[in-house]
């Protein structure tokens, strides 16, 4: 087939800047996400033949798959580990895109497509979580749908739509199964195709450039085949080998069969929602599940459409000053977040920061306003004292939020024990 007619060759460029060959340029994270998605589809298609989506049969069908089907345990393991890795890899890909300023100019819309992909991947993980119908999955989904119910106005309705009724039952399994195996994967395929097309339209992966319309003058180009192709194949194969090894040595978890009458203690959301669950321990539900996530989501969606000093992009952390301001932000988050959690838990207590006022004020408005003032002060400090540009200051805020969320997730996963009390990981 001629080069012009090959879809594969159209999907990839003919020549690429030599700089793109460096692994550290993107860490291959977008490509890794694609490989993991393909592994999920492959193993998912095999499991469809065995799995039975009903509360009576689901758990038994998983046990049957693990014990009586050739490679059943391995296939489930690969599916489980790929799904979890995909969530992490996609989040880090998003960080890479942000920290190289790859959301400006021709890539604005791809940032939004990417966010939709992230949303769908989380939805896919969440809907798959329930399917084994064991204690872990049943109660994790219960926690998450309860969190949703706290949303003002439409929360209760959303909860009923997702559950297919008042509580988790047969309709929930069918809903989740249909979303997990058909609706979400099809949407993901369509959006990924669009995402890759937009990467090509933007002239490939971001590289340092002189102007909005092109890479730096005099940039050295090399043919895609074999240079980048071989590197992409190597990363893909190493990733597949890694997932296989992990799945061989670590089984996908399967707890006791779901028991709606007996909640495990502690009952935790899936790890990627534990950061949100942690917020709920510190703030009034209106703030924890609605106002804070909504404000952060709006900030992330609108980030490419802000006015910046310049559209500097292509280098990690944008500039030298960008590196220092990001490091300051990360250190601040690493210090302040655990301090806040400990202070709220051991000093402030359940009555909140302004005892005597309604909880929506003492555990919501007041601490959130204090945090907002802190964030604005941090931004102004970077601008005034460190003479950071808007690009560098916005990047630092993003790093601050991302690291804080990671710290909350680590605390929620490893430092919360019975009754969600703070404990050391070896005491859980
Ligand atoms: C299923 C999830 C995703 C897949 C499979 C995927 C895949 C890719 C691939 C293969 C690339 C090209 C190079 C690379 O960075 O490796 C890319 C670039 C890009 N992705 Fe994603 N992506 C996903 C999610 C996201 C998310 C969550 C965001 C951000 C919110 C995002 C935003 C972008 C942008 C703006 C580019 C262009 C970057 C540049 O030119 O340097 N993507 N993506």
Short mmCIF file of C-alpha atoms and ligand atoms in Angstrom, two decimals:
data_model
loop_
_atom_site.label_atom_id
_atom_site.label_comp_id
_atom_site.label_asym_id
_atom_site.label_seq_id
_atom_site.Cartn_x
_atom_site.Cartn_y
_atom_site.Cartn_z
CA UNK A 1 0.00 0.00 0.00
CA UNK A 2 1.32 3.46 -0.83
CA UNK A 3 2.21 5.86 1.94
CA UNK A 4 -0.65 8.22 0.96
CA UNK A 5 -3.31 5.49 1.35
CA UNK A 6 -2.18 4.02 4.65
CA UNK A 7 -4.40 5.07 7.54
CA UNK A 8 -1.70 4.01 9.98
CA UNK A 9 0.89 6.23 8.34
CA UNK A 10 -1.57 9.11 8.35
CA UNK A 11 -2.11 8.62 12.05
CA UNK A 12 1.57 9.27 12.65
CA UNK A 13 3.76 12.04 11.17
CA UNK A 14 6.40 11.37 8.50
CA UNK A 15 9.07 13.38 10.30
CA UNK A 16 9.33 14.49 13.92
CA UNK A 17 11.58 16.98 15.74
CA UNK A 18 14.62 15.10 17.13
CA UNK A 19 13.79 16.49 20.56
CA UNK A 20 10.56 14.46 20.65
CA UNK A 21 12.65 11.25 20.67
CA UNK A 22 13.72 11.96 24.26
CA UNK A 23 11.69 9.79 26.62
CA UNK A 24 11.51 12.62 29.16
CA UNK A 25 9.83 14.91 26.62
CA UNK A 26 6.42 13.31 27.29
CA UNK A 27 7.36 10.10 29.19
CA UNK A 28 5.19 8.40 26.55
CA UNK A 29 2.22 8.79 28.89
CA UNK A 30 -0.45 9.43 26.23
CA UNK A 31 0.74 6.37 24.27
CA UNK A 32 0.79 4.30 27.46
CA UNK A 33 -2.82 5.30 28.13
CA UNK A 34 -3.73 4.02 24.67
CA UNK A 35 -1.93 0.69 25.22
CA UNK A 36 -3.64 0.21 28.60
CA UNK A 37 -7.02 0.98 27.06
CA UNK A 38 -6.41 -1.66 24.38
CA UNK A 39 -5.45 -4.21 27.05
CA UNK A 40 -8.67 -3.36 28.90
CA UNK A 41 -10.77 -3.89 25.80
CA UNK A 42 -9.00 -7.19 25.02
CA UNK A 43 -9.38 -8.66 28.51
CA UNK A 44 -12.86 -7.13 28.96
CA UNK A 45 -14.11 -8.83 25.80
CA UNK A 46 -12.91 -12.18 27.15
CA UNK A 47 -14.59 -11.66 30.52
CA UNK A 48 -17.94 -10.83 28.91
CA UNK A 49 -18.28 -14.53 28.07
CA UNK A 50 -18.20 -15.54 31.73
CA UNK A 51 -19.50 -12.64 33.82
CA UNK A 52 -23.20 -12.55 34.77
CA UNK A 53 -24.58 -9.11 35.68
CA UNK A 54 -26.96 -9.86 38.54
CA UNK A 55 -26.56 -9.68 42.33
CA UNK A 56 -27.28 -13.41 42.59
CA UNK A 57 -24.79 -14.55 39.96
CA UNK A 58 -22.09 -11.86 39.68
CA UNK A 59 -19.84 -12.95 42.55
CA UNK A 60 -20.08 -16.64 41.69
CA UNK A 61 -19.27 -15.95 38.04
CA UNK A 62 -16.08 -14.15 39.12
CA UNK A 63 -15.10 -17.05 41.40
CA UNK A 64 -15.81 -19.47 38.52
CA UNK A 65 -13.69 -17.35 36.16
CA UNK A 66 -10.78 -17.34 38.61
CA UNK A 67 -10.91 -21.03 39.51
CA UNK A 68 -12.22 -22.93 36.51
CA UNK A 69 -11.31 -20.94 33.41
CA UNK A 70 -7.90 -21.34 31.79
CA UNK A 71 -5.98 -18.10 32.51
CA UNK A 72 -9.17 -16.65 34.06
CA UNK A 73 -7.32 -15.30 37.10
CA UNK A 74 -4.62 -13.77 34.89
CA UNK A 75 -7.13 -12.15 32.54
CA UNK A 76 -9.02 -10.60 35.45
CA UNK A 77 -5.73 -9.49 36.98
CA UNK A 78 -4.55 -7.81 33.78
CA UNK A 79 -7.92 -6.06 33.47
CA UNK A 80 -7.83 -4.88 37.08
CA UNK A 81 -4.22 -3.60 37.04
CA UNK A 82 -4.57 -1.97 33.59
CA UNK A 83 -7.68 -0.11 34.79
CA UNK A 84 -5.96 1.24 37.89
CA UNK A 85 -2.78 2.09 36.00
CA UNK A 86 -4.81 3.83 33.29
CA UNK A 87 -6.30 6.22 35.84
CA UNK A 88 -2.85 7.06 37.21
CA UNK A 89 -1.20 7.30 33.79
CA UNK A 90 -3.97 9.56 32.43
CA UNK A 91 -3.68 11.86 35.45
CA UNK A 92 0.10 12.08 34.97
CA UNK A 93 -0.36 12.66 31.22
CA UNK A 94 -2.62 15.58 32.09
CA UNK A 95 0.04 16.90 34.47
CA UNK A 96 2.68 16.56 31.73
CA UNK A 97 0.49 18.47 29.28
CA UNK A 98 -0.12 21.20 31.82
CA UNK A 99 3.47 21.50 33.02
CA UNK A 100 4.79 21.85 29.47
CA UNK A 101 2.16 24.51 28.69
CA UNK A 102 0.72 22.28 25.94
CA UNK A 103 -2.81 23.66 26.35
CA UNK A 104 -2.31 26.99 24.56
CA UNK A 105 -2.96 27.95 20.98
CA UNK A 106 -3.97 25.13 18.68
CA UNK A 107 -4.23 22.68 21.60
CA UNK A 108 -6.97 24.44 23.60
CA UNK A 109 -9.79 22.22 22.38
CA UNK A 110 -7.66 19.10 22.90
CA UNK A 111 -7.36 20.01 26.56
CA UNK A 112 -11.16 19.90 26.80
CA UNK A 113 -11.33 16.61 24.87
CA UNK A 114 -8.67 15.27 27.25
CA UNK A 115 -10.69 16.30 30.30
CA UNK A 116 -13.72 14.48 28.86
CA UNK A 117 -11.49 11.41 28.40
CA UNK A 118 -10.39 11.65 32.03
CA UNK A 119 -14.02 11.91 33.16
CA UNK A 120 -14.96 8.84 31.09
CA UNK A 121 -12.00 6.86 32.41
CA UNK A 122 -13.03 7.61 35.99
CA UNK A 123 -16.60 6.64 35.12
CA UNK A 124 -15.34 3.43 33.56
CA UNK A 125 -13.29 2.61 36.66
CA UNK A 126 -16.19 3.40 38.95
CA UNK A 127 -18.81 1.40 37.03
CA UNK A 128 -16.43 -1.58 36.81
CA UNK A 129 -15.77 -1.41 40.54
CA UNK A 130 -19.24 -2.65 41.46
CA UNK A 131 -19.33 -5.61 39.10
CA UNK A 132 -17.57 -8.27 41.28
CA UNK A 133 -20.32 -7.69 43.85
CA UNK A 134 -18.07 -8.29 46.85
CA UNK A 135 -17.97 -6.35 50.13
CA UNK A 136 -15.25 -3.97 48.88
CA UNK A 137 -17.09 -3.05 45.69
CA UNK A 138 -20.59 -2.89 47.19
CA UNK A 139 -19.59 -0.52 49.98
CA UNK A 140 -17.23 1.62 47.89
CA UNK A 141 -20.06 2.29 45.45
CA UNK A 142 -22.45 2.94 48.35
CA UNK A 143 -20.04 5.56 49.75
CA UNK A 144 -19.68 7.27 46.36
CA UNK A 145 -23.39 7.40 45.56
CA UNK A 146 -24.05 8.74 49.06
CA UNK A 147 -21.52 11.49 48.38
CA UNK A 148 -23.41 12.30 45.20
CA UNK A 149 -26.65 12.50 47.17
CA UNK A 150 -25.22 15.46 49.15
CA UNK A 151 -25.22 17.62 46.00
CA UNK A 152 -27.83 20.35 46.39
CA UNK A 153 -30.86 20.22 44.10
CA UNK A 154 -30.19 17.38 41.72
CA UNK A 155 -28.07 15.13 44.03
CA UNK A 156 -30.88 12.84 45.15
CA UNK A 157 -32.24 12.55 41.62
CA UNK A 158 -28.80 11.77 40.18
CA UNK A 159 -28.33 9.15 42.85
CA UNK A 160 -31.64 7.48 41.93
CA UNK A 161 -30.83 7.53 38.20
CA UNK A 162 -27.41 5.95 38.74
CA UNK A 163 -28.67 3.33 41.18
CA UNK A 164 -31.75 2.61 39.08
CA UNK A 165 -33.87 2.95 42.26
CA UNK A 166 -33.57 3.87 45.92
CA UNK A 167 -30.67 1.56 46.72
CA UNK A 168 -28.03 -0.62 45.10
CA UNK A 169 -29.67 -3.69 43.59
CA UNK A 170 -30.24 -5.64 40.35
CA UNK A 171 -30.99 -2.46 38.36
CA UNK A 172 -27.71 -0.91 39.53
CA UNK A 173 -25.68 -3.88 38.31
CA UNK A 174 -27.39 -3.74 34.89
CA UNK A 175 -26.90 0.05 34.67
CA UNK A 176 -23.24 -0.19 35.60
CA UNK A 177 -22.67 -3.19 33.32
CA UNK A 178 -24.19 -1.45 30.28
CA UNK A 179 -22.24 1.74 30.95
CA UNK A 180 -19.01 -0.15 31.65
CA UNK A 181 -19.07 -2.53 28.68
CA UNK A 182 -20.80 -0.56 25.93
CA UNK A 183 -21.55 3.13 26.46
CA UNK A 184 -18.31 4.36 28.05
CA UNK A 185 -15.90 2.30 25.85
CA UNK A 186 -17.65 3.48 22.65
CA UNK A 187 -17.50 7.11 23.81
CA UNK A 188 -13.84 6.61 24.73
CA UNK A 189 -12.98 5.23 21.28
CA UNK A 190 -14.74 8.15 19.57
CA UNK A 191 -13.10 10.78 21.79
CA UNK A 192 -9.64 9.18 21.59
CA UNK A 193 -9.83 9.21 17.79
CA UNK A 194 -10.73 12.88 17.92
CA UNK A 195 -7.95 13.52 20.49
CA UNK A 196 -5.26 11.91 18.28
CA UNK A 197 -6.52 13.77 15.21
CA UNK A 198 -6.25 17.06 17.10
CA UNK A 199 -2.68 16.20 18.14
CA UNK A 200 -1.82 15.75 14.43
CA UNK A 201 -3.67 18.95 13.46
CA UNK A 202 -1.62 20.89 16.03
CA UNK A 203 1.55 19.68 14.30
CA UNK A 204 2.32 16.90 16.78
CA UNK A 205 3.47 17.03 20.36
CA UNK A 206 4.39 20.45 21.69
CA UNK A 207 8.02 21.60 21.26
CA UNK A 208 9.58 24.94 22.25
CA UNK A 209 8.59 27.49 19.63
CA UNK A 210 9.36 31.00 18.51
CA UNK A 211 5.84 32.07 17.63
CA UNK A 212 2.28 30.83 17.93
CA UNK A 213 2.42 29.23 14.49
CA UNK A 214 5.44 26.99 14.51
CA UNK A 215 8.34 25.30 16.22
CA UNK A 216 11.66 27.00 16.72
CA UNK A 217 13.55 27.95 13.56
CA UNK A 218 16.36 25.56 12.76
CA UNK A 219 14.84 22.66 14.68
CA UNK A 220 16.34 19.34 13.69
CA UNK A 221 13.84 16.81 12.18
CA UNK A 222 14.24 13.00 11.80
CA UNK A 223 12.05 10.40 10.01
CA UNK A 224 9.30 8.90 12.20
CA UNK A 225 10.21 5.39 10.98
CA UNK A 226 12.28 3.90 12.54
CA UNK A 227 13.27 6.55 15.13
CA UNK A 228 10.06 7.27 17.04
CA UNK A 229 8.20 4.12 15.97
CA UNK A 230 10.80 1.83 17.59
CA UNK A 231 10.74 3.87 20.78
CA UNK A 232 6.93 3.77 20.91
CA UNK A 233 6.96 -0.01 20.37
CA UNK A 234 9.57 -0.45 23.11
CA UNK A 235 7.55 1.58 25.63
CA UNK A 236 4.36 -0.31 24.70
CA UNK A 237 5.98 -3.75 25.01
CA UNK A 238 7.68 -2.93 28.32
CA UNK A 239 4.35 -1.69 29.67
CA UNK A 240 2.55 -4.88 28.58
CA UNK A 241 5.29 -7.01 30.17
CA UNK A 242 5.04 -4.97 33.38
CA UNK A 243 1.26 -5.36 33.66
CA UNK A 244 1.52 -9.09 32.96
CA UNK A 245 4.14 -9.52 35.68
CA UNK A 246 2.12 -7.55 38.20
CA UNK A 247 -1.01 -9.59 37.34
CA UNK A 248 0.92 -12.86 37.72
CA UNK A 249 2.27 -11.97 41.17
CA UNK A 250 -0.63 -9.93 42.58
CA UNK A 251 -4.20 -11.19 42.18
CA UNK A 252 -7.01 -8.70 41.62
CA UNK A 253 -8.71 -8.39 45.03
CA UNK A 254 -11.95 -10.22 45.73
CA UNK A 255 -13.47 -9.87 49.22
CA UNK A 256 -16.38 -11.70 50.79
CA UNK A 257 -19.67 -11.66 48.80
CA UNK A 258 -21.55 -8.34 49.15
CA UNK A 259 -23.57 -8.11 52.34
CA UNK A 260 -25.86 -5.02 52.31
CA UNK A 261 -26.51 -5.47 56.05
CA UNK A 262 -22.86 -5.41 57.17
CA UNK A 263 -20.71 -2.39 56.39
CA UNK A 264 -16.95 -2.95 56.62
CA UNK A 265 -15.13 -0.54 58.93
CA UNK A 266 -13.66 1.61 57.48
CA UNK A 267 -15.72 1.73 54.26
CA UNK A 268 -13.69 3.57 51.65
CA UNK A 269 -14.39 4.87 48.16
CA UNK A 270 -12.17 3.59 45.30
CA UNK A 271 -8.67 5.11 45.75
CA UNK A 272 -9.21 7.73 43.01
CA UNK A 273 -12.20 9.16 44.90
CA UNK A 274 -10.66 8.86 48.37
CA UNK A 275 -9.34 12.45 48.11
CA UNK A 276 -12.96 13.61 47.77
CA UNK A 277 -14.04 11.35 50.63
CA UNK A 278 -11.27 12.94 52.73
CA UNK A 279 -12.69 16.41 51.93
CA UNK A 280 -16.02 15.21 53.31
CA UNK A 281 -14.34 14.51 56.66
CA UNK A 282 -13.25 18.15 56.93
CA UNK A 283 -15.92 20.25 55.24
CA UNK A 284 -19.69 20.56 55.26
CA UNK A 285 -21.04 18.23 52.48
CA UNK A 286 -22.26 21.20 50.42
CA UNK A 287 -18.65 22.41 50.17
CA UNK A 288 -16.95 19.00 50.04
CA UNK A 289 -18.94 17.43 47.22
CA UNK A 290 -20.22 20.45 45.36
CA UNK A 291 -18.66 23.90 45.83
CA UNK A 292 -14.96 22.91 46.09
CA UNK A 293 -15.07 20.34 43.21
CA UNK A 294 -17.14 22.75 41.06
CA UNK A 295 -14.72 25.66 41.58
CA UNK A 296 -11.70 23.43 40.83
CA UNK A 297 -13.42 21.93 37.76
CA UNK A 298 -14.29 25.38 36.37
CA UNK A 299 -10.69 26.54 36.93
CA UNK A 300 -9.28 23.48 35.12
CA UNK A 301 -11.71 23.70 32.18
CA UNK A 302 -11.08 27.41 31.63
CA UNK A 303 -7.31 27.27 32.05
CA UNK A 304 -6.51 27.35 28.29
CA UNK A 305 -8.87 30.30 27.75
CA UNK A 306 -7.27 32.71 30.26
CA UNK A 307 -5.22 35.67 29.08
CA UNK A 308 -1.52 34.97 29.64
CA UNK A 309 1.62 37.09 29.33
CA UNK A 310 2.84 34.77 26.57
CA UNK A 311 2.12 31.30 25.22
CA UNK A 312 5.45 29.87 26.36
CA UNK A 313 5.37 26.08 26.02
CA UNK A 314 7.41 22.99 25.16
CA UNK A 315 9.77 22.93 28.16
CA UNK A 316 9.04 21.27 31.48
CA UNK A 317 7.76 23.88 33.97
CA UNK A 318 7.94 26.48 31.16
CA UNK A 319 10.98 28.44 32.42
CA UNK A 320 13.72 28.34 35.08
CA UNK A 321 11.58 30.52 37.32
CA UNK A 322 8.65 28.24 36.57
CA UNK A 323 10.71 25.34 37.98
CA UNK A 324 11.38 27.19 41.24
CA UNK A 325 7.83 28.47 41.70
CA UNK A 326 6.45 24.96 41.03
CA UNK A 327 8.90 23.53 43.60
CA UNK A 328 7.78 26.14 46.14
CA UNK A 329 4.14 25.27 45.46
CA UNK A 330 4.74 21.52 45.78
CA UNK A 331 6.65 21.98 49.08
CA UNK A 332 3.93 24.28 50.45
CA UNK A 333 1.23 21.72 49.62
CA UNK A 334 3.29 18.89 51.13
CA UNK A 335 3.63 20.85 54.36
CA UNK A 336 0.26 22.62 54.69
CA UNK A 337 -2.11 19.81 53.68
CA UNK A 338 -1.15 17.25 56.38
CA UNK A 339 -0.95 20.12 58.91
CA UNK A 340 -4.48 21.22 58.02
CA UNK A 341 -5.78 17.66 58.28
CA UNK A 342 -4.14 17.16 61.70
CA UNK A 343 -5.30 20.57 62.96
CA UNK A 344 -8.88 19.96 61.83
CA UNK A 345 -8.90 16.47 63.33
CA UNK A 346 -7.13 17.00 66.67
CA UNK A 347 -7.60 20.67 67.53
CA UNK A 348 -10.70 22.04 65.80
CA UNK A 349 -12.92 18.95 66.07
CA UNK A 350 -16.46 18.33 64.83
CA UNK A 351 -17.87 21.72 65.95
CA UNK A 352 -15.78 23.38 63.28
CA UNK A 353 -13.70 26.53 63.13
CA UNK A 354 -16.43 28.87 64.49
CA UNK A 355 -18.28 26.92 67.21
CA UNK A 356 -21.77 28.23 67.84
CA UNK A 357 -22.45 29.06 64.18
CA UNK A 358 -24.34 26.69 61.82
CA UNK A 359 -22.07 23.87 60.50
CA UNK A 360 -22.39 25.22 56.97
CA UNK A 361 -20.50 28.28 58.25
CA UNK A 362 -18.15 26.74 60.81
CA UNK A 363 -17.22 23.73 58.65
CA UNK A 364 -17.88 25.25 55.23
CA UNK A 365 -17.90 28.94 54.52
CA UNK A 366 -15.32 29.96 57.10
CA UNK A 367 -12.54 27.39 56.44
CA UNK A 368 -13.12 27.62 52.65
CA UNK A 369 -12.89 31.41 52.75
CA UNK A 370 -9.67 31.11 54.79
CA UNK A 371 -8.21 28.69 52.21
CA UNK A 372 -9.30 30.96 49.33
CA UNK A 373 -7.58 33.94 51.00
CA UNK A 374 -4.46 31.78 51.46
CA UNK A 375 -4.46 30.80 47.78
CA UNK A 376 -4.89 34.39 46.59
CA UNK A 377 -2.11 35.53 48.96
CA UNK A 378 0.15 32.77 47.61
CA UNK A 379 -0.56 33.88 44.03
CA UNK A 380 0.15 37.55 44.82
CA UNK A 381 3.33 36.60 46.68
CA UNK A 382 4.60 34.74 43.61
CA UNK A 383 3.73 37.67 41.37
CA UNK A 384 5.09 40.45 43.59
CA UNK A 385 7.96 38.87 45.50
CA UNK A 386 9.22 36.32 42.96
CA UNK A 387 8.22 38.46 39.95
CA UNK A 388 6.55 35.38 38.41
CA UNK A 389 4.69 35.83 35.12
CA UNK A 390 0.99 34.91 35.02
CA UNK A 391 1.92 31.62 33.29
CA UNK A 392 4.34 30.71 36.08
CA UNK A 393 1.97 31.78 38.87
CA UNK A 394 -1.00 29.85 37.39
CA UNK A 395 1.23 26.81 36.96
CA UNK A 396 2.29 27.07 40.61
CA UNK A 397 -1.39 27.18 41.72
CA UNK A 398 -2.12 24.08 39.63
CA UNK A 399 0.84 22.28 41.26
CA UNK A 400 -0.38 23.40 44.69
CA UNK A 401 -3.85 21.93 44.07
CA UNK A 402 -2.58 18.73 42.41
CA UNK A 403 -0.09 17.97 45.22
CA UNK A 404 -2.71 18.77 47.90
CA UNK A 405 -5.13 16.35 46.26
CA UNK A 406 -2.41 13.68 46.09
CA UNK A 407 -1.64 14.18 49.81
CA UNK A 408 -5.36 13.90 50.69
CA UNK A 409 -5.52 10.69 48.64
CA UNK A 410 -2.47 9.21 50.39
CA UNK A 411 -3.95 10.13 53.80
CA UNK A 412 -7.33 8.63 52.86
CA UNK A 413 -5.86 5.40 51.49
CA UNK A 414 -3.12 4.66 54.07
CA UNK A 415 -3.75 6.78 57.14
CA UNK A 416 -7.44 6.20 57.84
CA UNK A 417 -8.55 3.26 59.95
CA UNK A 418 -11.72 2.17 61.78
CA UNK A 419 -14.31 4.95 61.97
CA UNK A 420 -12.09 6.85 59.47
CA UNK A 421 -9.86 7.91 62.40
CA UNK A 422 -6.28 8.96 61.61
CA UNK A 423 -3.93 6.02 62.23
CA UNK A 424 -0.46 4.97 61.09
CA UNK A 425 -0.52 2.70 58.02
CA UNK A 426 0.82 -0.27 60.02
CA UNK A 427 -2.11 0.03 62.45
CA UNK A 428 -4.86 -0.29 59.78
C1 LIG B 1 -7.62 8.05 27.53
C2 LIG B 1 -6.95 9.10 27.86
C3 LIG B 1 -5.93 9.77 26.98
C4 LIG B 1 -5.19 9.24 25.96
C5 LIG B 1 -5.19 7.81 25.41
C6 LIG B 1 -4.38 10.32 25.45
C7 LIG B 1 -3.44 10.18 24.45
C8 LIG B 1 -2.62 11.18 24.00
C9 LIG B 1 -1.49 11.01 23.11
C10 LIG B 1 -1.03 9.67 22.51
C11 LIG B 1 -0.94 12.23 22.91
C12 LIG B 1 0.31 12.55 22.09
C13 LIG B 1 1.61 12.51 22.84
C14 LIG B 1 1.76 12.21 24.28
O1 LIG B 1 1.62 13.09 25.12
O2 LIG B 1 2.06 11.03 24.62
C15 LIG B 1 -1.74 13.19 23.64
C16 LIG B 1 -1.54 14.57 23.65
C17 LIG B 1 -2.34 15.47 24.33
N1 LIG B 1 -3.25 15.17 25.31
FE1 LIG B 1 -3.92 13.35 25.75
N2 LIG B 1 -4.66 11.46 26.15
C18 LIG B 1 -5.60 11.17 27.12
C19 LIG B 1 -6.09 12.03 28.08
C20 LIG B 1 -5.80 13.38 28.15
C21 LIG B 1 -6.17 14.29 29.24
C22 LIG B 1 -6.88 13.86 30.51
C23 LIG B 1 -5.75 15.55 28.87
C24 LIG B 1 -5.88 16.84 29.61
C25 LIG B 1 -6.86 17.22 30.28
C26 LIG B 1 -5.12 15.44 27.58
C27 LIG B 1 -4.65 16.49 26.84
C28 LIG B 1 -3.77 16.36 25.78
C29 LIG B 1 -3.22 17.46 25.02
C30 LIG B 1 -3.54 18.96 25.21
C31 LIG B 1 -2.31 16.90 24.12
C32 LIG B 1 -1.39 17.66 23.17
C33 LIG B 1 -0.09 17.77 23.94
C34 LIG B 1 1.08 18.20 23.15
O3 LIG B 1 0.93 18.59 22.02
O4 LIG B 1 2.20 18.14 23.73
N3 LIG B 1 -5.14 14.11 27.19
N4 LIG B 1 -2.74 12.53 24.32
#
